[in-house]
CSV table of N, CA and C in Angstrom, one decimal:
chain,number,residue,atom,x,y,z
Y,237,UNK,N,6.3,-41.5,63.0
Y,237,UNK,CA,5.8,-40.1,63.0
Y,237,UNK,C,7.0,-39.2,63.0
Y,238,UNK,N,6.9,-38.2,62.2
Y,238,UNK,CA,8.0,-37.3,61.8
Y,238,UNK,C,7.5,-35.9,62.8
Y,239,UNK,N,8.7,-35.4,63.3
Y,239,UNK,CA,8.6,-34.0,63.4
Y,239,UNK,C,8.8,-32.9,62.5
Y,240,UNK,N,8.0,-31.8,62.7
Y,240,UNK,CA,8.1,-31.0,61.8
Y,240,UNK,C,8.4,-29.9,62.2
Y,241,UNK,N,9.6,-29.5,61.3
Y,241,UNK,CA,10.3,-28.1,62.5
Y,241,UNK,C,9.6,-26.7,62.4
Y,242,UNK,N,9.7,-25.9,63.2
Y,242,UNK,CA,9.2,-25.1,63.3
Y,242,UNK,C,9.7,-23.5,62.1
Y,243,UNK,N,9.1,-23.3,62.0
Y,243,UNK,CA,9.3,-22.5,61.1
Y,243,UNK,C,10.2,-21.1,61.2
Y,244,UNK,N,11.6,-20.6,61.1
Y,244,UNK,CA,12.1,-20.1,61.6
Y,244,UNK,C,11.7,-18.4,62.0
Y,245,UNK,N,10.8,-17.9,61.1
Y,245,UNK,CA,9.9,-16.6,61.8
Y,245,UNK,C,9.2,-16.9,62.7
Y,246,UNK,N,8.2,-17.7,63.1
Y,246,UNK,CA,8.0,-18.3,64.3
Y,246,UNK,C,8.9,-18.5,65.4
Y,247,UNK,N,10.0,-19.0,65.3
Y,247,UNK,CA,11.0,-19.3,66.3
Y,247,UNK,C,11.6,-17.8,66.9
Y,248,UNK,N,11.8,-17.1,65.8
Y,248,UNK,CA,12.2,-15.7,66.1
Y,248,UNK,C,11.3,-15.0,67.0
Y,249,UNK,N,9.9,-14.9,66.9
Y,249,UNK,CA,9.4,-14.2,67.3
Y,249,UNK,C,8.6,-14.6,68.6
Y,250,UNK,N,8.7,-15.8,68.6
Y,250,UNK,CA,8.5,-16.9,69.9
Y,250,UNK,C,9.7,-16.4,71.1
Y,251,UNK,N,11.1,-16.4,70.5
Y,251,UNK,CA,12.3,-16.1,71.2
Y,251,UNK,C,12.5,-14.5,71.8
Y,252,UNK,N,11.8,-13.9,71.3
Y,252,UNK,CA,11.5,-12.7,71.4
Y,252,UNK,C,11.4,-12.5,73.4
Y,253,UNK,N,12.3,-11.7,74.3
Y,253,UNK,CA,11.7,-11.6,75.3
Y,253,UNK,C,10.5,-11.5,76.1
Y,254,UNK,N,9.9,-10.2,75.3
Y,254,UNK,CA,8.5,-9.5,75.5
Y,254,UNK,C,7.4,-10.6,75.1
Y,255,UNK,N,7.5,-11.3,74.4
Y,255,UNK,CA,6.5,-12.5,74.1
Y,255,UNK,C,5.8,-13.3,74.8
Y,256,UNK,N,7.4,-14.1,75.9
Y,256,UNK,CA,7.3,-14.8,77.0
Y,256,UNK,C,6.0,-13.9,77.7
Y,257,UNK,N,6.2,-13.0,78.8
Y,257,UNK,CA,5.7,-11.9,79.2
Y,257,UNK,C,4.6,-12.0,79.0
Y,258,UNK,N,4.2,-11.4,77.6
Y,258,UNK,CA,2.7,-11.0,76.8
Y,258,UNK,C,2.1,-12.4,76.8
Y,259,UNK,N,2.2,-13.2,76.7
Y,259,UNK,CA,1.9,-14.7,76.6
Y,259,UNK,C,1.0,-14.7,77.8
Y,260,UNK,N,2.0,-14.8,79.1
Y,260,UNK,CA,1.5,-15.3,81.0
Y,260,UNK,C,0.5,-14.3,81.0
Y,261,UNK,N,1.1,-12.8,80.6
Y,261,UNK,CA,0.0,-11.8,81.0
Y,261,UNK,C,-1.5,-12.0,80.5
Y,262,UNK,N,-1.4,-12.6,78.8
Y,262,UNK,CA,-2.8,-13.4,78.2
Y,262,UNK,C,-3.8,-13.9,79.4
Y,263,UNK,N,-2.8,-14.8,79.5
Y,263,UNK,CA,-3.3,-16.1,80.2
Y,263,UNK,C,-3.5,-15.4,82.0
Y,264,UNK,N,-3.0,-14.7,82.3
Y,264,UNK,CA,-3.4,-14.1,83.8
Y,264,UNK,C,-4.5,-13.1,83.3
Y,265,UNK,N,-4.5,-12.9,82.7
Y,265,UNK,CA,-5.7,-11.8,82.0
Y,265,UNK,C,-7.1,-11.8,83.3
Y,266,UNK,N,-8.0,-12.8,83.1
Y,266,UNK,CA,-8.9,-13.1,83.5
Y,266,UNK,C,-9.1,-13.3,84.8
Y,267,UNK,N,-7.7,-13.2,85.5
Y,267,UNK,CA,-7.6,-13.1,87.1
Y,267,UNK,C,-7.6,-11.7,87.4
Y,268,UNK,N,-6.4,-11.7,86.7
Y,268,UNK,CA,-6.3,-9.7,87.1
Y,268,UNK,C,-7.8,-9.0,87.1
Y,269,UNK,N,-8.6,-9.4,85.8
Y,269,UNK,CA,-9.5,-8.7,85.7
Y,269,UNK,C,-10.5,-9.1,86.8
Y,270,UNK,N,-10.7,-10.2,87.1
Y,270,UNK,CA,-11.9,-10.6,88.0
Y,270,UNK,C,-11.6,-9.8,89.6
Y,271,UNK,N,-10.5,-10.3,89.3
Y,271,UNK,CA,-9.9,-9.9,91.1
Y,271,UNK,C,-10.0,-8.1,91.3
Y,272,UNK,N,-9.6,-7.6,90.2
Y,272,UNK,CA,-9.4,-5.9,89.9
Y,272,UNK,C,-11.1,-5.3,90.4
Y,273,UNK,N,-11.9,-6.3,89.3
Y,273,UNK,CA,-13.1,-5.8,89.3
Y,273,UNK,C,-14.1,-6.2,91.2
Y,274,UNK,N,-13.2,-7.4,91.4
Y,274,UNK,CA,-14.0,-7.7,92.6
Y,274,UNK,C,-13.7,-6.8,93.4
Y,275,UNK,N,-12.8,-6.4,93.9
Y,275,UNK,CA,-11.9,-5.6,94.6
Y,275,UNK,C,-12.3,-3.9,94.8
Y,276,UNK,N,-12.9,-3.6,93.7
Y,276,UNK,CA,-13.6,-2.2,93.3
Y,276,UNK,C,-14.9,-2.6,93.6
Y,277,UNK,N,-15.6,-3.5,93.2
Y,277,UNK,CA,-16.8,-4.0,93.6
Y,277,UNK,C,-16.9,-4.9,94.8
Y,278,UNK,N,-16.3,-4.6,96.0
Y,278,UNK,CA,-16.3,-6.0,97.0
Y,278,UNK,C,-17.6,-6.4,97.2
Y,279,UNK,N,-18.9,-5.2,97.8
Y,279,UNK,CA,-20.1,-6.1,98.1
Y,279,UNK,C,-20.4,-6.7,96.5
Y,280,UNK,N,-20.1,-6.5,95.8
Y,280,UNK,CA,-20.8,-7.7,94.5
Y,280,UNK,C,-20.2,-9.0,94.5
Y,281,UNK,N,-18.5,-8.8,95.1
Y,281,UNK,CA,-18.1,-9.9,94.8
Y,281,UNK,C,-18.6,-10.9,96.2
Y,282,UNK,N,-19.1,-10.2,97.5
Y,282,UNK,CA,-19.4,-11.1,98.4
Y,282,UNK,C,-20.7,-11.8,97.7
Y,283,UNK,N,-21.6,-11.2,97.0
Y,283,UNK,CA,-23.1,-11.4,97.0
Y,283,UNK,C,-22.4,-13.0,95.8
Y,284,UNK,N,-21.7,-12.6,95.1
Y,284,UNK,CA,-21.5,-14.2,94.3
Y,284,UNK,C,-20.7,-15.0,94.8
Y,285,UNK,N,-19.9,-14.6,95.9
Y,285,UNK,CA,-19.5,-15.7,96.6
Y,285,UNK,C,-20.7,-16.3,97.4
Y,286,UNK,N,-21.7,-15.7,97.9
Y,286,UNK,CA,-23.0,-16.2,98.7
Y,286,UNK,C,-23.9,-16.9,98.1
Y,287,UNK,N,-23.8,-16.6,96.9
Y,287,UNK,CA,-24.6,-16.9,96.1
Y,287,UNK,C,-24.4,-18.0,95.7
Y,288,UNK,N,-22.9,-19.2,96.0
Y,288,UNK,CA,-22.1,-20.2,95.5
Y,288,UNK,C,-22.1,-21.0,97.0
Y,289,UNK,N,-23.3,-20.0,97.7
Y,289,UNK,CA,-23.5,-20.9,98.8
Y,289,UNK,C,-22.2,-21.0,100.2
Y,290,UNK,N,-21.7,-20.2,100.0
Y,290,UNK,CA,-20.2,-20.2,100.4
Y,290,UNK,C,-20.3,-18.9,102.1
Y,291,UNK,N,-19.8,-19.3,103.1
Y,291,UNK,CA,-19.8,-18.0,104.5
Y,291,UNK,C,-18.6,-18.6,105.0
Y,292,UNK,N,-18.3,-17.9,105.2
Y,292,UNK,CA,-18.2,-16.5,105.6
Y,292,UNK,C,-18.0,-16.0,104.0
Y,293,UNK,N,-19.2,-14.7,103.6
Y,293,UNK,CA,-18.9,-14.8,102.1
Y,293,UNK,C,-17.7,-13.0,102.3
Y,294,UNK,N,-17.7,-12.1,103.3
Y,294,UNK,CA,-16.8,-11.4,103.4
Y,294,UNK,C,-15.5,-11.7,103.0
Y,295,UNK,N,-15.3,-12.5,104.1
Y,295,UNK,CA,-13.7,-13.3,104.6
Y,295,UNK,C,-13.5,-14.8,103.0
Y,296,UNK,N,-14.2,-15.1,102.3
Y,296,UNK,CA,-14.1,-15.9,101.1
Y,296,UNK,C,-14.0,-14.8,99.8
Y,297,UNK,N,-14.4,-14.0,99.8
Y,297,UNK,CA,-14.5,-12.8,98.4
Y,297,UNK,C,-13.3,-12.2,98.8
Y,298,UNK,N,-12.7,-12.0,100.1
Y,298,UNK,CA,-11.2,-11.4,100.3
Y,298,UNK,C,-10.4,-12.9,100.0
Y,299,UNK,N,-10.5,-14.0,100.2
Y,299,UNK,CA,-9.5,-14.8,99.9
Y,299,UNK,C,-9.2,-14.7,98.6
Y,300,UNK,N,-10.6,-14.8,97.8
Y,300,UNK,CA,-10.8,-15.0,96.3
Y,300,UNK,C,-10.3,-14.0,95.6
Y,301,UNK,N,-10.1,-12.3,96.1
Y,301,UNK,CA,-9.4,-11.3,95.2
Y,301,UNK,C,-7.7,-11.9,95.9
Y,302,UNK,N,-7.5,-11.9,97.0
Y,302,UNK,CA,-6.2,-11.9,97.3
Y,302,UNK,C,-5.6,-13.3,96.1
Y,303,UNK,N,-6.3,-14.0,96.0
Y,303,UNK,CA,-5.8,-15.5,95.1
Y,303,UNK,C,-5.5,-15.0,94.0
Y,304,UNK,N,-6.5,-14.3,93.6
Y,304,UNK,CA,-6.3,-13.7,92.0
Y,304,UNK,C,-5.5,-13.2,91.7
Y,305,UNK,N,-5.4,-12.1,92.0
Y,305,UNK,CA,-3.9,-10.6,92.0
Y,305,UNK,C,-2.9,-11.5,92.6
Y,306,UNK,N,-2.8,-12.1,93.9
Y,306,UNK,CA,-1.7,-12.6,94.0
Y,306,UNK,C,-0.7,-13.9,93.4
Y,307,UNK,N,-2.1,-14.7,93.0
Y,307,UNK,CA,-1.4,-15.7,92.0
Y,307,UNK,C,-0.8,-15.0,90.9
Y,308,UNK,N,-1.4,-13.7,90.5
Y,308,UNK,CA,-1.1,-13.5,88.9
Y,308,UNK,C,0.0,-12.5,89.4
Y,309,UNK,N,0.0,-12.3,90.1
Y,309,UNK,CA,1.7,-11.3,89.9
Y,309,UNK,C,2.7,-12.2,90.1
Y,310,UNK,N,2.4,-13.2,90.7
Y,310,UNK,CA,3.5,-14.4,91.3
Y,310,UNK,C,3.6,-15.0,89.6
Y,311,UNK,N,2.7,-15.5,89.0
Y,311,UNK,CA,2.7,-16.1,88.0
Y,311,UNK,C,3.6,-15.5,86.6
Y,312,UNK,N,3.1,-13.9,87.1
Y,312,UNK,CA,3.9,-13.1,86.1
Y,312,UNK,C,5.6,-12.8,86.1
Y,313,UNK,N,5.9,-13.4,87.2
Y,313,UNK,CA,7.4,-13.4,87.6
Y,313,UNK,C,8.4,-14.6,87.1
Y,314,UNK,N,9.8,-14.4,86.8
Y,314,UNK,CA,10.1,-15.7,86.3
Y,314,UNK,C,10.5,-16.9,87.6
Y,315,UNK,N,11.1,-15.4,88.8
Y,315,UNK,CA,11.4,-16.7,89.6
Y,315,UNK,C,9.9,-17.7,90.4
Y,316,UNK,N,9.3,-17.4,90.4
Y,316,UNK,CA,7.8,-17.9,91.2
Y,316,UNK,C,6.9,-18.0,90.5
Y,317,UNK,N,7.0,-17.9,88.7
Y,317,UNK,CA,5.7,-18.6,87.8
Y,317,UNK,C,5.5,-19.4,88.1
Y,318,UNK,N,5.8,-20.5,88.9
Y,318,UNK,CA,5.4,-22.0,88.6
Y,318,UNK,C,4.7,-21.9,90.0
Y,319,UNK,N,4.7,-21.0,91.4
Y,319,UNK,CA,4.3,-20.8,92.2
Y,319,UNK,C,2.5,-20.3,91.7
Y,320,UNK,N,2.9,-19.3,91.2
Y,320,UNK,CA,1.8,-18.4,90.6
Y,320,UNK,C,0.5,-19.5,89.8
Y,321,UNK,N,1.6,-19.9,88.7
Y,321,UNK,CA,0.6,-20.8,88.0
Y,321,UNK,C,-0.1,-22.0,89.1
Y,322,UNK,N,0.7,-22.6,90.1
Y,322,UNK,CA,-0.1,-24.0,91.1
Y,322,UNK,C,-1.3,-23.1,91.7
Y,323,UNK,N,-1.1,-21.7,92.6
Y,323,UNK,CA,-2.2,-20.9,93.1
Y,323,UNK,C,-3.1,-20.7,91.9
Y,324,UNK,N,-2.9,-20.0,90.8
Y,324,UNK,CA,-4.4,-20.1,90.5
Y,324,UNK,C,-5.0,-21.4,89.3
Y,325,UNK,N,-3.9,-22.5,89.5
Y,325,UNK,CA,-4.8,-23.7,88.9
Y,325,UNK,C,-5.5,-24.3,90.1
Y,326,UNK,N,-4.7,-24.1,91.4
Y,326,UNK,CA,-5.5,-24.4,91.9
Y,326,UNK,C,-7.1,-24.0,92.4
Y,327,UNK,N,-7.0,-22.7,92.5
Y,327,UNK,CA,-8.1,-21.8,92.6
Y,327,UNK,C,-9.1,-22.0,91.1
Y,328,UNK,N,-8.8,-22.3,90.3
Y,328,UNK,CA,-9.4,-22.3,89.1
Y,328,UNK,C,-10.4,-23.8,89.3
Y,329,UNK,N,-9.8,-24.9,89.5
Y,329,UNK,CA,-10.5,-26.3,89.6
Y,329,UNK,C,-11.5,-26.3,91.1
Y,330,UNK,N,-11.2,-25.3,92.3
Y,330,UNK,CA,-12.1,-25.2,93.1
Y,330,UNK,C,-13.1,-24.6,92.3
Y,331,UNK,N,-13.0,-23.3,92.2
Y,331,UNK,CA,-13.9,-22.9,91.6
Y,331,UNK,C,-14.8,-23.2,90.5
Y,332,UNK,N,-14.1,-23.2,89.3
Y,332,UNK,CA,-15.2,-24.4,88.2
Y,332,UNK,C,-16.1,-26.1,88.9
Y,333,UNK,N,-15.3,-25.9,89.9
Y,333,UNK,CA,-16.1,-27.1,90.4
Y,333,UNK,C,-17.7,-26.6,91.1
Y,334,UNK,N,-17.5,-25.6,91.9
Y,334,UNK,CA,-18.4,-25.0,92.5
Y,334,UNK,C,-19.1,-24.3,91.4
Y,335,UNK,N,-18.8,-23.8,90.7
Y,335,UNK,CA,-19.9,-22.7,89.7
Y,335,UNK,C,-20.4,-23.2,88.5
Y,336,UNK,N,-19.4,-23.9,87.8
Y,336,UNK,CA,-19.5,-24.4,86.8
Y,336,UNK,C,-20.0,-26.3,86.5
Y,337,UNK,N,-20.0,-26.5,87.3
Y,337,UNK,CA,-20.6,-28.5,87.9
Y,337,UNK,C,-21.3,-28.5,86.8
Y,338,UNK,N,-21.3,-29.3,85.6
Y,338,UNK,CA,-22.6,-29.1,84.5
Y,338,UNK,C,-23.1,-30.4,85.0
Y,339,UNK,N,-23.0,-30.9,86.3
Y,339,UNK,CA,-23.3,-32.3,86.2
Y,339,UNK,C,-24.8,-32.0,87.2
Y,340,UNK,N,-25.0,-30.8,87.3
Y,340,UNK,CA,-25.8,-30.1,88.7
Y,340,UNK,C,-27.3,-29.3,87.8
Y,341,UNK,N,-26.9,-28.8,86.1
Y,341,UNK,CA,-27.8,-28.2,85.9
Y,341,UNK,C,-28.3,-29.1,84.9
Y,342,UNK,N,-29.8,-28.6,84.4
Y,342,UNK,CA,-30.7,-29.2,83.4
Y,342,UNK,C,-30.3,-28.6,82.1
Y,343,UNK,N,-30.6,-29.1,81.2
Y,343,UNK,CA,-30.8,-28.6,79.6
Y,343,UNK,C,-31.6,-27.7,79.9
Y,344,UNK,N,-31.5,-26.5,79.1
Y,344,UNK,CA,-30.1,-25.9,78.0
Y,344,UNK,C,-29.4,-25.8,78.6
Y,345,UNK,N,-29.1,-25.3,80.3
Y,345,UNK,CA,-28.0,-24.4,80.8
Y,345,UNK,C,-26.6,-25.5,80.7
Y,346,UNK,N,-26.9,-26.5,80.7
Y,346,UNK,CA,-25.8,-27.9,80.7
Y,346,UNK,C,-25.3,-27.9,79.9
Y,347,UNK,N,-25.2,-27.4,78.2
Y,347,UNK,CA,-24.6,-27.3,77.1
Y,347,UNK,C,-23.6,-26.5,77.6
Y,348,UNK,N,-23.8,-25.0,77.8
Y,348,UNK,CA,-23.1,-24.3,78.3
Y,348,UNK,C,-22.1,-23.9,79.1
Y,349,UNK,N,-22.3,-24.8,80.4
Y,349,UNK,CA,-21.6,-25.1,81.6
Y,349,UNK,C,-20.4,-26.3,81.1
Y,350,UNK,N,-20.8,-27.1,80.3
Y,350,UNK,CA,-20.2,-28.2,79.8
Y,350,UNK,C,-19.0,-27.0,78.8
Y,351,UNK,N,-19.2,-26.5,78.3
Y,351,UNK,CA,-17.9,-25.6,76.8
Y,351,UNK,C,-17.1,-25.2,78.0
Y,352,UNK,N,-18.3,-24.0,79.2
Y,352,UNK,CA,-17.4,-23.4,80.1
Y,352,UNK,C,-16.7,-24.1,81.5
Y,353,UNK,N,-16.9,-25.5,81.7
Y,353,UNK,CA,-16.0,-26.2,82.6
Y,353,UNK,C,-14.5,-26.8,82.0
Y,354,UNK,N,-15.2,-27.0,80.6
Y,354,UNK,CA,-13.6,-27.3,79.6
Y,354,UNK,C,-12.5,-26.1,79.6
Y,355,UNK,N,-13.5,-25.2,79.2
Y,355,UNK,CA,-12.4,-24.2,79.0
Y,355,UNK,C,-11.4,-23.6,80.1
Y,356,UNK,N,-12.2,-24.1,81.0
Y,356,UNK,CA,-11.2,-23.6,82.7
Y,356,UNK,C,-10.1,-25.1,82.8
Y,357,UNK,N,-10.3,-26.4,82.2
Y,357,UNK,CA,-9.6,-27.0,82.1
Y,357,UNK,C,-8.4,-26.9,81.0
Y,358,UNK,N,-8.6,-26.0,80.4
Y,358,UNK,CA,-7.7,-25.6,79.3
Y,358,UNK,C,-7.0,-24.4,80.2
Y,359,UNK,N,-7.5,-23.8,80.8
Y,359,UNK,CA,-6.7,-22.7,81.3
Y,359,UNK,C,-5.4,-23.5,82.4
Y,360,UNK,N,-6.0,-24.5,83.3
Y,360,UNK,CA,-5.0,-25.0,84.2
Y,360,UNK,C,-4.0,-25.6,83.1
Y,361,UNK,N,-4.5,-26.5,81.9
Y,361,UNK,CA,-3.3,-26.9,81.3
Y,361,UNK,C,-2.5,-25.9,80.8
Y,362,UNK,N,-2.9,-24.6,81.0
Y,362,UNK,CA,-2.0,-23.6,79.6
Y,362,UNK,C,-1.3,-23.0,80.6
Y,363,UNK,N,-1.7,-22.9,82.5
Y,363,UNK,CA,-1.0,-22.3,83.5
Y,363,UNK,C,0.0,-23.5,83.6
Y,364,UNK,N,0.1,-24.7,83.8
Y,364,UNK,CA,0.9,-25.5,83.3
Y,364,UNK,C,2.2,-25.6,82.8
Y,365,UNK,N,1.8,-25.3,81.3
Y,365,UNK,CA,2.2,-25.4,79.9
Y,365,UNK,C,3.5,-24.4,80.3
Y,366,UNK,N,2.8,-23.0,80.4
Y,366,UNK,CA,3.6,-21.8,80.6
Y,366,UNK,C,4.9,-22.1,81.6
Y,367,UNK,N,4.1,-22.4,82.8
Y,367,UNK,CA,5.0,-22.7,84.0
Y,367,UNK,C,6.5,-24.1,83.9
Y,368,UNK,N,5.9,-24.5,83.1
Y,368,UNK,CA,7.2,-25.9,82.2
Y,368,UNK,C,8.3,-24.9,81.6
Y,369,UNK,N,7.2,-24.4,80.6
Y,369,UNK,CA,8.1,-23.1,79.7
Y,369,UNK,C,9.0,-22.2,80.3
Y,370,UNK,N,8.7,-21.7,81.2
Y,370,UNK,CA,9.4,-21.0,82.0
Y,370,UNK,C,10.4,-21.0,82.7
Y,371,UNK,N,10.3,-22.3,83.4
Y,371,UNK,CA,11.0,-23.2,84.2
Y,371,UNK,C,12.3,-24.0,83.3
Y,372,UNK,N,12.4,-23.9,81.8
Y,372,UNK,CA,13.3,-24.2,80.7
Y,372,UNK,C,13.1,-25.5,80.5
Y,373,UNK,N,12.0,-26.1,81.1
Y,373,UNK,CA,11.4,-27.9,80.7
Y,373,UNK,C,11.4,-27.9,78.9
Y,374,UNK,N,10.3,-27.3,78.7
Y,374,UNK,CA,9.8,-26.6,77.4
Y,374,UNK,C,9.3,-28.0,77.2
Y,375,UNK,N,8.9,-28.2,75.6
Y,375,UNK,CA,7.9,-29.0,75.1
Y,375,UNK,C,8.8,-30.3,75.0
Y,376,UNK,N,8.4,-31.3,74.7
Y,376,UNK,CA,9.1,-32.8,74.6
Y,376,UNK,C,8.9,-33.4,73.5
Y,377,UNK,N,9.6,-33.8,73.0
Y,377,UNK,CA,9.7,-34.7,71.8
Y,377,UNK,C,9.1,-36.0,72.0
């Protein structure tokens, strides 16, 4: 199997500082926003932590915004991305375990739960991915 190099406008614009950055911030996107929104909405976010079956759901909806915001500013940093990225992969696989279990619901909701348990597993590999990147591991031959 041959490698195939990357194409050098690609490379340029991959190399790009701001990129790095806009990239983690992508991918922290969905914390910031959950945590921002929970945080502005605390009784909603206790009622779906309760709702996950979960008590103390006060003192668990404050862990759950502090995880978020705080993994993602940690994640957003170069020295403690790989800190950032372990907090919310870890928070990510508790969670999709608890909300997302497609092993728990009936057809139709099981199609759905099944795309959206993957896709939280794409997210820990891409908090990962990033956190390698960052760290100057980078990709492997």
């Amino acid at each position: 199997m041959s490698n195939i190099a990357m194409p050098q406008q690609i490379s340029q614009i991959l190399a790009l500082p701001a990129v790095d950055y806009a990239v983690r911030l992508a991918l922290a996107s969905p914390f910031l926003i959950s945590g921002i929104t929970k945080l502005l909405d605390f009784p909603g976010a206790m009622t779906e932590v309760a709702g996950l079956g979960l008590q103390p759901a006060g003192l668990l909806a404050g862990v759950v915004v502090v995880t978020q915001l705080g993994g993602s500013l940690l994640f957003l940093t170069l020295r403690y991305c790989w800190l950032g990225a372990g907090v919310l992969a870890g928070f990510t696989v508790v969670a999709t375990a608890l909300a997302h279990g497609f092993w728990t619901f009936e057809v139709p909701d099981r199609g759905r739960q099944i795309a959206t348990f993957f896709e939280h597993v794409a997210i820990v590999g891409g908090l990962a991915m990033a956190a390698l990147f960052v760290n100057g591991r980078g990709a492997r031959s």
